[in-house]
Short mmCIF file of C-alpha atoms in Angstrom, two decimals:
data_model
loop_
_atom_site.label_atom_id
_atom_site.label_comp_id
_atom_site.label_asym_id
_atom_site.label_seq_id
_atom_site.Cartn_x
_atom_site.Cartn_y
_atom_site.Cartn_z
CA UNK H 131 -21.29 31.88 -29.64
CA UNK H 132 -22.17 30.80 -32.50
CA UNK H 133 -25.30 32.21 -34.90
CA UNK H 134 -27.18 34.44 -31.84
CA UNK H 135 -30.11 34.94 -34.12
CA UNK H 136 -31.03 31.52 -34.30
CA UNK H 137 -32.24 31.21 -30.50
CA UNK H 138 -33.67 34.52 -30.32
CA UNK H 139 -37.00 33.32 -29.30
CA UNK H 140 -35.78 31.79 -25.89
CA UNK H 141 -33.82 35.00 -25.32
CA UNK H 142 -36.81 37.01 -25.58
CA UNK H 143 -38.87 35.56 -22.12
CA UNK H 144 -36.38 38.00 -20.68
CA UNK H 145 -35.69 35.48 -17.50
CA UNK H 146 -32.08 34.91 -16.27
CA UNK H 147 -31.47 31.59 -18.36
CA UNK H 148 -30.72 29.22 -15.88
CA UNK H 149 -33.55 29.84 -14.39
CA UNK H 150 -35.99 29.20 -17.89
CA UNK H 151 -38.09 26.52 -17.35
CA UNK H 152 -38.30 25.97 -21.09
CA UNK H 153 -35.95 22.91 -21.69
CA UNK H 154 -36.28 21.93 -18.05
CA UNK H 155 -37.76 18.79 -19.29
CA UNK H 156 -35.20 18.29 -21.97
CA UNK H 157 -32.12 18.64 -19.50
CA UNK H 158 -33.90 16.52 -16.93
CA UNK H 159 -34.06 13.99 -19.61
CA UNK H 160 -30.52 14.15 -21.05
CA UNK H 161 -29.26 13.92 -17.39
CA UNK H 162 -30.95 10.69 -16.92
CA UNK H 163 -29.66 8.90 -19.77
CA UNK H 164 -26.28 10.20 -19.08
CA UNK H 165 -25.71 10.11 -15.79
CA UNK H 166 -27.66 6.59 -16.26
CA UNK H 167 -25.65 5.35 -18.36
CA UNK H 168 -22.28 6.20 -16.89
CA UNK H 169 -23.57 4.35 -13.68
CA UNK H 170 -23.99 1.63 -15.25
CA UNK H 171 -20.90 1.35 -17.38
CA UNK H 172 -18.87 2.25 -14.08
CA UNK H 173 -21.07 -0.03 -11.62
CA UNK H 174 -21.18 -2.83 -14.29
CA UNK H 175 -17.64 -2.90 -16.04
CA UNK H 176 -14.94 -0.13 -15.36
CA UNK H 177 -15.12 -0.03 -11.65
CA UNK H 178 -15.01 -3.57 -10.61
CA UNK H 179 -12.03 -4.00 -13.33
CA UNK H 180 -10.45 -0.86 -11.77
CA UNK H 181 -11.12 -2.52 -8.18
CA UNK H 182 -10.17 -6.25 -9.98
CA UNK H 183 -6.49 -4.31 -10.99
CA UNK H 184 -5.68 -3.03 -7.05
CA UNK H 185 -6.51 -5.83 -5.87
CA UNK H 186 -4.52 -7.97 -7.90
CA UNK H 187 -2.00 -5.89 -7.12
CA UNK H 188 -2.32 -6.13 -2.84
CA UNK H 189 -2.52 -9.92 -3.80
CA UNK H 190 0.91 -10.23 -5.38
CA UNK H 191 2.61 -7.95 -3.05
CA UNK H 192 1.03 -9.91 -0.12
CA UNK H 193 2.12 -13.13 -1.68
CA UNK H 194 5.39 -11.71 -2.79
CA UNK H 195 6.07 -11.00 1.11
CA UNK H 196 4.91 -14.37 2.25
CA UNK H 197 7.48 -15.64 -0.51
CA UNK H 198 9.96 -13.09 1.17
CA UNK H 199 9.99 -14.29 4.45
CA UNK H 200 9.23 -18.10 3.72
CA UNK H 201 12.36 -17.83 1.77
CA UNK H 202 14.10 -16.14 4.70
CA UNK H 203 12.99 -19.23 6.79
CA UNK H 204 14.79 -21.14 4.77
CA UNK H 205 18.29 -19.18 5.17
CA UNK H 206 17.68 -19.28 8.47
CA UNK H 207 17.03 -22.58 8.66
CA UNK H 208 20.27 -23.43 6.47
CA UNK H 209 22.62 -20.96 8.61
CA UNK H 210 21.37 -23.17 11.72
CA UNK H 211 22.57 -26.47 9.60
CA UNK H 212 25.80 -25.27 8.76
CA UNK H 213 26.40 -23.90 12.25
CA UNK H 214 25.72 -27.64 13.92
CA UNK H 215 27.77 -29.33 10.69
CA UNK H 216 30.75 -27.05 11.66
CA UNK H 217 29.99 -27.92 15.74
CA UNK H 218 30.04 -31.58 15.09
CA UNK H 219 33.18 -31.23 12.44
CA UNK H 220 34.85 -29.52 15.51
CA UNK H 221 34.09 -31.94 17.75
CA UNK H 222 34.98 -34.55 15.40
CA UNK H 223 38.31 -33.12 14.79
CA UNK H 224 38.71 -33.06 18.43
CA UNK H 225 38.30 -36.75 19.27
CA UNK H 226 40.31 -37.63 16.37
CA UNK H 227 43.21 -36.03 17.52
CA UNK H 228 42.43 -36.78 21.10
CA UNK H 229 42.54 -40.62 20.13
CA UNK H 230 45.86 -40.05 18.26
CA UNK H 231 47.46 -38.70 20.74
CA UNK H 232 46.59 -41.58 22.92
CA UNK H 233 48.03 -44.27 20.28
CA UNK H 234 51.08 -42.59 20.08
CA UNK H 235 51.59 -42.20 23.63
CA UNK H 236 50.70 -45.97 24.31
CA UNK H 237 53.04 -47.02 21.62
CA UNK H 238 55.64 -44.57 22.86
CA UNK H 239 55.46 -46.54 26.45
CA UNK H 240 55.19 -49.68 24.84
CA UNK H 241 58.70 -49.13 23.20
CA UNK H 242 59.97 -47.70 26.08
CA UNK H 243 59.04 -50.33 28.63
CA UNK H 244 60.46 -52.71 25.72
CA UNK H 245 63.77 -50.67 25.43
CA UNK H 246 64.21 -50.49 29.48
CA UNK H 247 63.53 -54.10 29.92
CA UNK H 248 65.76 -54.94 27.08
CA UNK H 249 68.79 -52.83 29.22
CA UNK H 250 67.66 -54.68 32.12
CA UNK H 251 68.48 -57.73 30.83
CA UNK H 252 71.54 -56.98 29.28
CA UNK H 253 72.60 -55.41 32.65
CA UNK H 254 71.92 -58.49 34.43
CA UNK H 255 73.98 -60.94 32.56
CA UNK H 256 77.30 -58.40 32.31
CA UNK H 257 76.83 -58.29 36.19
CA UNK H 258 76.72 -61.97 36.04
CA UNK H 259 79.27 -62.24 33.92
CA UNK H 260 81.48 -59.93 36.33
CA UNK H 261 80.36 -61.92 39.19
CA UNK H 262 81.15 -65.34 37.37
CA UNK H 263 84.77 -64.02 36.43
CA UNK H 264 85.34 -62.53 39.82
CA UNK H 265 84.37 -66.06 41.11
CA UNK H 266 86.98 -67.75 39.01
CA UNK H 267 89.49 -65.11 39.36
CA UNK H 268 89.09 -65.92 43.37
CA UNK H 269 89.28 -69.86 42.82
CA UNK H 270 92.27 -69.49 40.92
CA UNK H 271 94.12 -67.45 43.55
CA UNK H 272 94.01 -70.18 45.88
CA UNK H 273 95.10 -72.49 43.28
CA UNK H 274 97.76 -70.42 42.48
CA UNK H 275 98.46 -69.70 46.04
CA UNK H 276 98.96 -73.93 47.07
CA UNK H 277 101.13 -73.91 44.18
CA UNK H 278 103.47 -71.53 45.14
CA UNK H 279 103.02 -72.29 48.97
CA UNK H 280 104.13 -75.95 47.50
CA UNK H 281 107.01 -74.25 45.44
CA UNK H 282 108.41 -72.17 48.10
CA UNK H 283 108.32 -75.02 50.64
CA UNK H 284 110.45 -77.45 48.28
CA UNK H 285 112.80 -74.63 47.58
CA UNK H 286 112.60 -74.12 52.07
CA UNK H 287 112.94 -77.91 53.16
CA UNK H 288 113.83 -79.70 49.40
CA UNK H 289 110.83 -81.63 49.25
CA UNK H 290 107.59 -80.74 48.08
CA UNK H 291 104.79 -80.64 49.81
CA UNK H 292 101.17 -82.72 48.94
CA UNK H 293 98.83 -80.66 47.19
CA UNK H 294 96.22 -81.00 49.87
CA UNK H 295 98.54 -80.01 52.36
CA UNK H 296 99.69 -77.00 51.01
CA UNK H 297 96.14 -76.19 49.81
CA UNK H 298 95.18 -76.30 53.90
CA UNK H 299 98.15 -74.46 54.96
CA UNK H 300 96.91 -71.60 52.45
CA UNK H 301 93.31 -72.07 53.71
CA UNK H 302 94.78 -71.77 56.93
CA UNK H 303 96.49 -68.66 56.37
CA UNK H 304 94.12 -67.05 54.28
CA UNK H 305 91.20 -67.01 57.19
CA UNK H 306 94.42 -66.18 59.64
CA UNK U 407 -24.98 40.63 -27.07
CA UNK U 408 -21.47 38.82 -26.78
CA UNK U 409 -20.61 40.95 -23.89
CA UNK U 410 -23.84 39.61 -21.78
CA UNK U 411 -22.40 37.60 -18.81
CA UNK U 412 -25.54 34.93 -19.07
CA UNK U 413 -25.27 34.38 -22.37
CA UNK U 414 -23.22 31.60 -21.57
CA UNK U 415 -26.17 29.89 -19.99
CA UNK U 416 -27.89 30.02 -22.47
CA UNK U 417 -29.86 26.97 -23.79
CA UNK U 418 -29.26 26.18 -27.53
CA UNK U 419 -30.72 23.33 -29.36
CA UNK U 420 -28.86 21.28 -31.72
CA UNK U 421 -30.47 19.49 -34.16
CA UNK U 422 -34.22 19.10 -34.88
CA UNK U 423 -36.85 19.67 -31.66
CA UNK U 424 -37.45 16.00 -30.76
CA UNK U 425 -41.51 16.12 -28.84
CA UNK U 426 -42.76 13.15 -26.85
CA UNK U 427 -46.46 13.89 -26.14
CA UNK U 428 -46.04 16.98 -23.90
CA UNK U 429 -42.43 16.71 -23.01
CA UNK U 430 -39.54 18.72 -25.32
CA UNK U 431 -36.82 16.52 -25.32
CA UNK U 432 -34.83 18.66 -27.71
CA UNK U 433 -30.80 17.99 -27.37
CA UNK U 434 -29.38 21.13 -26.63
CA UNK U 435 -25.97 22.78 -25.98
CA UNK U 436 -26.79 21.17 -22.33
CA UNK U 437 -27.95 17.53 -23.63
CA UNK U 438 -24.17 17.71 -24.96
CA UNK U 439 -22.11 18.70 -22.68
CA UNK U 440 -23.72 16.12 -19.91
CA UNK U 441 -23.41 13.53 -22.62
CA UNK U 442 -19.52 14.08 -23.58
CA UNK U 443 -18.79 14.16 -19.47
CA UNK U 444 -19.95 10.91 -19.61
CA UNK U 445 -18.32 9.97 -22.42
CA UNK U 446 -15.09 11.76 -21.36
CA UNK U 447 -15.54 9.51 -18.27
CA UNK U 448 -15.91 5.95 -19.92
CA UNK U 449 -13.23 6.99 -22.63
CA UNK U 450 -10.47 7.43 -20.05
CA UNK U 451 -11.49 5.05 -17.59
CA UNK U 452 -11.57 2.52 -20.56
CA UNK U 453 -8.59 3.05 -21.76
CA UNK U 454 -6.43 3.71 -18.76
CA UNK U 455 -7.33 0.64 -17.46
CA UNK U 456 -7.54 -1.80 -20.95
CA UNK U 457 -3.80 -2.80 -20.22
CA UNK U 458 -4.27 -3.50 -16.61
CA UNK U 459 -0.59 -3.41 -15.70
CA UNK U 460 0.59 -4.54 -12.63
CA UNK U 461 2.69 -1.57 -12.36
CA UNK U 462 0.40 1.61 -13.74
CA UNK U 463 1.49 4.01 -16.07
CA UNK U 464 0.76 7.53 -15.88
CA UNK U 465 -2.78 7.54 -16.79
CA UNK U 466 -3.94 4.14 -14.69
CA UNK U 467 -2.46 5.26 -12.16
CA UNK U 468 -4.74 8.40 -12.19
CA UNK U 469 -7.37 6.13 -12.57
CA UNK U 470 -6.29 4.18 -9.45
CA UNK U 471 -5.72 7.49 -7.29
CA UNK U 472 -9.43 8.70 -8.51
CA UNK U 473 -10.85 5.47 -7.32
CA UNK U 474 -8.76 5.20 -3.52
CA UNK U 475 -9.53 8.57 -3.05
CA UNK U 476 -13.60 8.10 -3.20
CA UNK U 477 -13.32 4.82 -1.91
CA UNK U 478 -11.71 6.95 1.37
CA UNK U 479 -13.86 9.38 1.55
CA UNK U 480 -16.99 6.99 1.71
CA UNK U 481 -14.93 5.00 3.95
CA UNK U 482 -13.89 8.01 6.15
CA UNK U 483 -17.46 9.73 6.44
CA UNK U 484 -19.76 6.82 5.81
CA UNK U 485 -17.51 3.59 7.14
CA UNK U 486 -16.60 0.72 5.63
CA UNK U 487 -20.41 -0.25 4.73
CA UNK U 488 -21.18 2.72 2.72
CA UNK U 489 -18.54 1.31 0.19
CA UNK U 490 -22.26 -0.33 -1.16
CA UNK U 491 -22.69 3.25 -2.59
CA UNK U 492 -19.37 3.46 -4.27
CA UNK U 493 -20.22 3.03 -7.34
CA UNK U 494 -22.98 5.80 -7.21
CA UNK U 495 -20.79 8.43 -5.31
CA UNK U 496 -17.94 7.76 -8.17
CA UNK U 497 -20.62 8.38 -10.75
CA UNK U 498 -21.69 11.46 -8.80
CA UNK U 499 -17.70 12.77 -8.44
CA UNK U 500 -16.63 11.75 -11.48
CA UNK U 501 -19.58 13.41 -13.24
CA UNK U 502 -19.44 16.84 -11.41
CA UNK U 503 -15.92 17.20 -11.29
CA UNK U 504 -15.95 16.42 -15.44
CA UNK U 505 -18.71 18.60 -16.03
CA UNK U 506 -17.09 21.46 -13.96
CA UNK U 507 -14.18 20.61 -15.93
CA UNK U 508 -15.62 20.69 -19.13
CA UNK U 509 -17.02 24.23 -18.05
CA UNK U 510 -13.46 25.57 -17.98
CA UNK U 511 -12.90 25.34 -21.64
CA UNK U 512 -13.99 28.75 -23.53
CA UNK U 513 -17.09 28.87 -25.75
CA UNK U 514 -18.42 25.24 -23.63
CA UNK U 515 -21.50 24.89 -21.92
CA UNK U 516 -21.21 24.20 -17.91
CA UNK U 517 -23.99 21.56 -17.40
CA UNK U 518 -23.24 22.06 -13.73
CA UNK U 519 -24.38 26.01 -13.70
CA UNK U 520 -28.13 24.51 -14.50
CA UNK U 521 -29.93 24.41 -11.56
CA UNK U 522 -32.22 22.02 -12.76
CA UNK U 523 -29.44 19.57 -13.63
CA UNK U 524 -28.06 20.20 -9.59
CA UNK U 525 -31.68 19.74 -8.02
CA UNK U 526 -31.70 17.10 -9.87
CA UNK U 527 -28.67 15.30 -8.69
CA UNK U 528 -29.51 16.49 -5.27
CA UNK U 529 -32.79 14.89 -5.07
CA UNK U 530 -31.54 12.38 -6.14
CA UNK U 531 -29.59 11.81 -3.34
CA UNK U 532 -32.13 13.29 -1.15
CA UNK U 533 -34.56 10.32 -2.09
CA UNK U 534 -31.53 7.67 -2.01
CA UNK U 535 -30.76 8.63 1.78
CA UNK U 536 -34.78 8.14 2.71
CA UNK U 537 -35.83 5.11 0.54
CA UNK U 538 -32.30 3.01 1.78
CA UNK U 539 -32.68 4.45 5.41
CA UNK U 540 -36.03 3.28 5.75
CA UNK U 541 -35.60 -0.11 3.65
CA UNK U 542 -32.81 -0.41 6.20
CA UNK U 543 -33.95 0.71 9.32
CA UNK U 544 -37.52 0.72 9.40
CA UNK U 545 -38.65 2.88 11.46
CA UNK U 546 -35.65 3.41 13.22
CA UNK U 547 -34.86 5.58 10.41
CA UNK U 548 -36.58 7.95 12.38
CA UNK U 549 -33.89 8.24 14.82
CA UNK U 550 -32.07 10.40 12.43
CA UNK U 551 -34.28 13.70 13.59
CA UNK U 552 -33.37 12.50 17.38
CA UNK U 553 -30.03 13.28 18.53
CA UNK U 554 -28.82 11.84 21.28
CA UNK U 555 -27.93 13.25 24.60
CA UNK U 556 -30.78 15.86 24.23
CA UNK U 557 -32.46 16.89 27.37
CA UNK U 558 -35.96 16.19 27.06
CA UNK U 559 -37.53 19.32 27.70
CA UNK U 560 -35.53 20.95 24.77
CA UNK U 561 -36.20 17.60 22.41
CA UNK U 562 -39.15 18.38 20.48
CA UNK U 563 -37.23 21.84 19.91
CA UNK U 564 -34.74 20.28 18.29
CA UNK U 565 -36.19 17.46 16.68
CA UNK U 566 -38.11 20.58 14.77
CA UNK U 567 -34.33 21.71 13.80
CA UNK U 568 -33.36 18.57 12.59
CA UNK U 569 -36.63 18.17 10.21
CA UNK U 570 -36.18 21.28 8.66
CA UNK U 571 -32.71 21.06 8.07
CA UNK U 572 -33.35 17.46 6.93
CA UNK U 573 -35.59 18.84 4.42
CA UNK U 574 -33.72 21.38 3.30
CA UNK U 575 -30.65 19.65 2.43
CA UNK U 576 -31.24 19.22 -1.00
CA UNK U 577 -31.25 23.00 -1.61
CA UNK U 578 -28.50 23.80 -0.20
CA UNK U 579 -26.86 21.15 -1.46
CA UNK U 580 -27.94 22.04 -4.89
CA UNK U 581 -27.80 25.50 -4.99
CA UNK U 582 -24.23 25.05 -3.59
CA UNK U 583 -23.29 23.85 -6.58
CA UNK U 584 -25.13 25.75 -9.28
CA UNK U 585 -24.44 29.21 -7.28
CA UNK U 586 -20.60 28.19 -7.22
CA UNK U 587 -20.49 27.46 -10.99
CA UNK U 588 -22.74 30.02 -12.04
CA UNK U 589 -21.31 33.17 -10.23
CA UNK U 590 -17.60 31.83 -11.52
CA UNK U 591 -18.38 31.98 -14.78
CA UNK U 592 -19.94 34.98 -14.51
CA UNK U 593 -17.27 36.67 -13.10
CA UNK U 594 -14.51 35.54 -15.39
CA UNK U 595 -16.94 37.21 -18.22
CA UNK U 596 -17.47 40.28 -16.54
CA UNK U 597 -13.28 40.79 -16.07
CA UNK U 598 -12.87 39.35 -19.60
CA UNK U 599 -15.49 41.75 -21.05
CA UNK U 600 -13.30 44.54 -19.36
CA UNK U 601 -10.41 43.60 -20.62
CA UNK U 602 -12.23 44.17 -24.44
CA UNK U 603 -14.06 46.62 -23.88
CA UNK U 604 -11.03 49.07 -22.29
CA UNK U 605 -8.52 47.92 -24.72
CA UNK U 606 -11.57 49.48 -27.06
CA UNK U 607 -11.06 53.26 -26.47
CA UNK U 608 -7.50 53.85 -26.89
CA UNK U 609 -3.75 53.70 -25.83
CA UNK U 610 -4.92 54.36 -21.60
CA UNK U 611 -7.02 51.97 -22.12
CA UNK U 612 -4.91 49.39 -23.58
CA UNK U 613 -2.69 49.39 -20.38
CA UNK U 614 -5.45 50.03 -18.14
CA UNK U 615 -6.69 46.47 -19.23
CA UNK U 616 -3.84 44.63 -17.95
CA UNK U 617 -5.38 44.84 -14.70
CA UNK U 618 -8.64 42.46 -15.62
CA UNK U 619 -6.54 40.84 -17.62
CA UNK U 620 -4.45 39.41 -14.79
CA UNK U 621 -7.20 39.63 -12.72
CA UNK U 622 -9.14 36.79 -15.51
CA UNK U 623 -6.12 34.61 -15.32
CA UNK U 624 -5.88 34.99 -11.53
CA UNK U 625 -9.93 33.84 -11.51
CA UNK U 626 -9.34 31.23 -13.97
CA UNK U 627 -7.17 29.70 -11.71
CA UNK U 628 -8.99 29.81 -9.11
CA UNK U 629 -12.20 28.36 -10.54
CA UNK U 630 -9.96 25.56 -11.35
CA UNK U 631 -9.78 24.81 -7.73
CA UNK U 632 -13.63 25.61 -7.43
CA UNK U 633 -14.62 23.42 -9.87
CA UNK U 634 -12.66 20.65 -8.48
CA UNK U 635 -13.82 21.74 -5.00
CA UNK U 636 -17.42 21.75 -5.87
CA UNK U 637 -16.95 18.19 -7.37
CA UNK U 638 -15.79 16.83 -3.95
CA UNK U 639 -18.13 18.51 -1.62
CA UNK U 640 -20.96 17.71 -3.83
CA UNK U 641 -19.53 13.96 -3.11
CA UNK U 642 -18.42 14.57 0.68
CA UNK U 643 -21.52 15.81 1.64
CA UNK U 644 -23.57 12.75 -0.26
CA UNK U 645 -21.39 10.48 1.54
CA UNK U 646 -22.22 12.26 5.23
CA UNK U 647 -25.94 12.22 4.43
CA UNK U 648 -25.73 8.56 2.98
CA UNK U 649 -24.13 7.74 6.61
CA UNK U 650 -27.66 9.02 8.15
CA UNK U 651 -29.24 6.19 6.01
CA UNK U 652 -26.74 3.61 6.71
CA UNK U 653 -26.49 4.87 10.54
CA UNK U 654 -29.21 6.86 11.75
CA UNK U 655 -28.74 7.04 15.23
CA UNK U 656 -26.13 9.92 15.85
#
């Protein structure tokens, strides 16, 4: 400590010092005006700008969280539009090739029954045409029967024989 | 005269004796050191909080951790409603724990091993508790001497308890204080002071002085911890007796 000599006189009441009522006044005093005065600069200024800084601070995380999870809303939300686009797509795709299928078919029938009917009809007139020659080939053997009957009789008795007759007499023998 | 383990305590005046009437209101060694914890305590405050970043550096964030942790403690003793007194139980922490602080450093002046400047603060308190509890409550302030659950016949016993320990709390919560600080520093002097005076009469005593010598660094630690300690039960204990004023009935 520095120059002893200088505060002799308090030294010399000979009482333990904290205990010397001597500049009890004078501490009493200084403690007011400090301790005063750093409540008020704290109460006033520093500790609501301290308590201004935290609670900024809650604020923006709070609102940064809100952001968060409004945000995650939203991906929800756009996960649940792309899962019904892709639904309806499928669907889509479905009765598309659904319809197709039922075109082609038809049109496949269509040219079928067309095709078929088309044989039909070709069928029917070469079995009418078979028929028709049959029928002629027939009408001619009897023809050509008379004749002969008429030929072989005028070769048998030297004279020939009427057509009608000869045509009966094969008429006749053909039913025989 | 350097080896005297309350010269420390001494008061010094600095500067020219400054009379009011009666009153000496000389700034002393004392005046100073109450003055620069106060200062110390704006200063930092000030400027660990001037850039008020959104994420805190090292020292806001000390600022930040010293503010929470009163705000809890006056929240954990006193409830949420005794966060009216924060700003007085900060001053109160803040100026203790600085002052005790300030103590640490060799050749200062411990405001806090003054028992006038602890009675002070103390009843100061003391007359905070009363003058809110009864602008609050009335006279159902009174209820504070009344526990409840007391059987009747034993009441007036123990309402006689509660007074007197009532009344007493500012001593003890004063001399708490000033004992703590005062019988710390006088300790560290009296190892320190071994540690010169044995190194003093020869080569024995040179290595016989290693033992206060560790034993001063061991204390010096430790009033580290007291002086912070001090600081917060000095607050704790406002906050518990500021809950009688805000709540009275136990």
């Amino acid at each position: 400590m520095a120059a002893p000599e200088t505060h002799g006189a308090t030294e010399a009441h000979g009482v333990f010092p904290p205990f010397d009522p001597q500049y009890f006044g004078s501490q009493l005093f200084w403690l007011v005006v400090s301790f005063g005065l750093l409540y008020l600069v704290l109460s006033r200024f520093l500790l609501p700008r301290l308590g201004q800084i935290l609670e900024e601070r809650r604020d923006k995380i709070a609102d940064d969280l809100d952001e968060a999870g409004r945000l995650n809303e939203e991906a929800k939300a756009a996960a649940t539009a792309y899962e019904n686009a892709l639904a309806d797509a499928r669907a889509k795709a479905h009765t598309i090739a659904a319809d197709a299928k039922a075109k082609i078919d038809a049109e496949i029938a269509e040219e079928t029954g067309k095709v078929e009917a088309e044989m039909d009809a070709k069928h029917e007139e070469a079995e009418s045409r078979i028929r028709e020659a049959k029928a002629e080939a027939l009408a001619h053997v009897q023809e050509i029967a008379g004749s002969a009957t008429s030929a072989i009789v005028e070769k048998l008795i030297g004279k020939a024989p009427t057509d009608a007759e000869a045509q009966k007499a094969v008429k006749a023998a053909s039913r025989g | 005269m350097a080896k005297d383990p309350t010269h420390q305590f001494q008061i010094q005046t600095i500067g020219e004796p400054i009379l009011v009437g009666p009153l000496d209101l000389t700034f002393t060694n004392s005046s100073l050191f109450m003055v620069l914890a106060s200062a110390a305590i704006i200063l930092l405050l000030m400027v660990s909080t001037s850039r008020r970043a959104l994420v805190p550096g090292r020292m806001q964030s000390m600022a930040e951790i010293s503010y929470e942790f009163v705000a809890d403690m006056i929240r954990s003793t006193a409830g949420s409603d005794g966060l009216r007194f924060f700003p007085f139980v900060f001053t109160l922490f803040g100026f203790i724990l600085m002052a005790n602080m300030l103590g640490m450093f060799p050749y200062f002046f411990t405001t806090t091993a003054q028992i006038v400047v602890t009675s002070a603060l103390a009843l100061l308190v003391f007359f905070i508790v009363i003058g809110y509890g009864v602008f609050k409550n009335g006279f159902g302030f009174l209820r504070v001497f009344v526990p409840s659950g007391v059987p009747i016949y034993i009441l007036p016993f123990v309402v006689l308890i509660e007074v007197i320990s009532f009344i007493s709390r500012p001593v003890s919560h004063s001399v708490r204080l000033f004992a703590n600080m005062l019988a710390g520093h006088i300790l560290l002097k009296v190892f320190a002071g071994f540690v010169a005076s044995m190194a003093g009469i020869g080569l024995v005593g040179v290595l016989g002085a290693s033992l206060p010598l560790f034993m001063t660094v061991a204390l010096t630690a430790l009033e580290f911890l007291v002086a912070f300690l001090q600081a917060y039960v000095f607050a704790i204990l406002t906050c518990i007796y500021l809950n009688d004023a805000l709540h009275p009935g136990h």
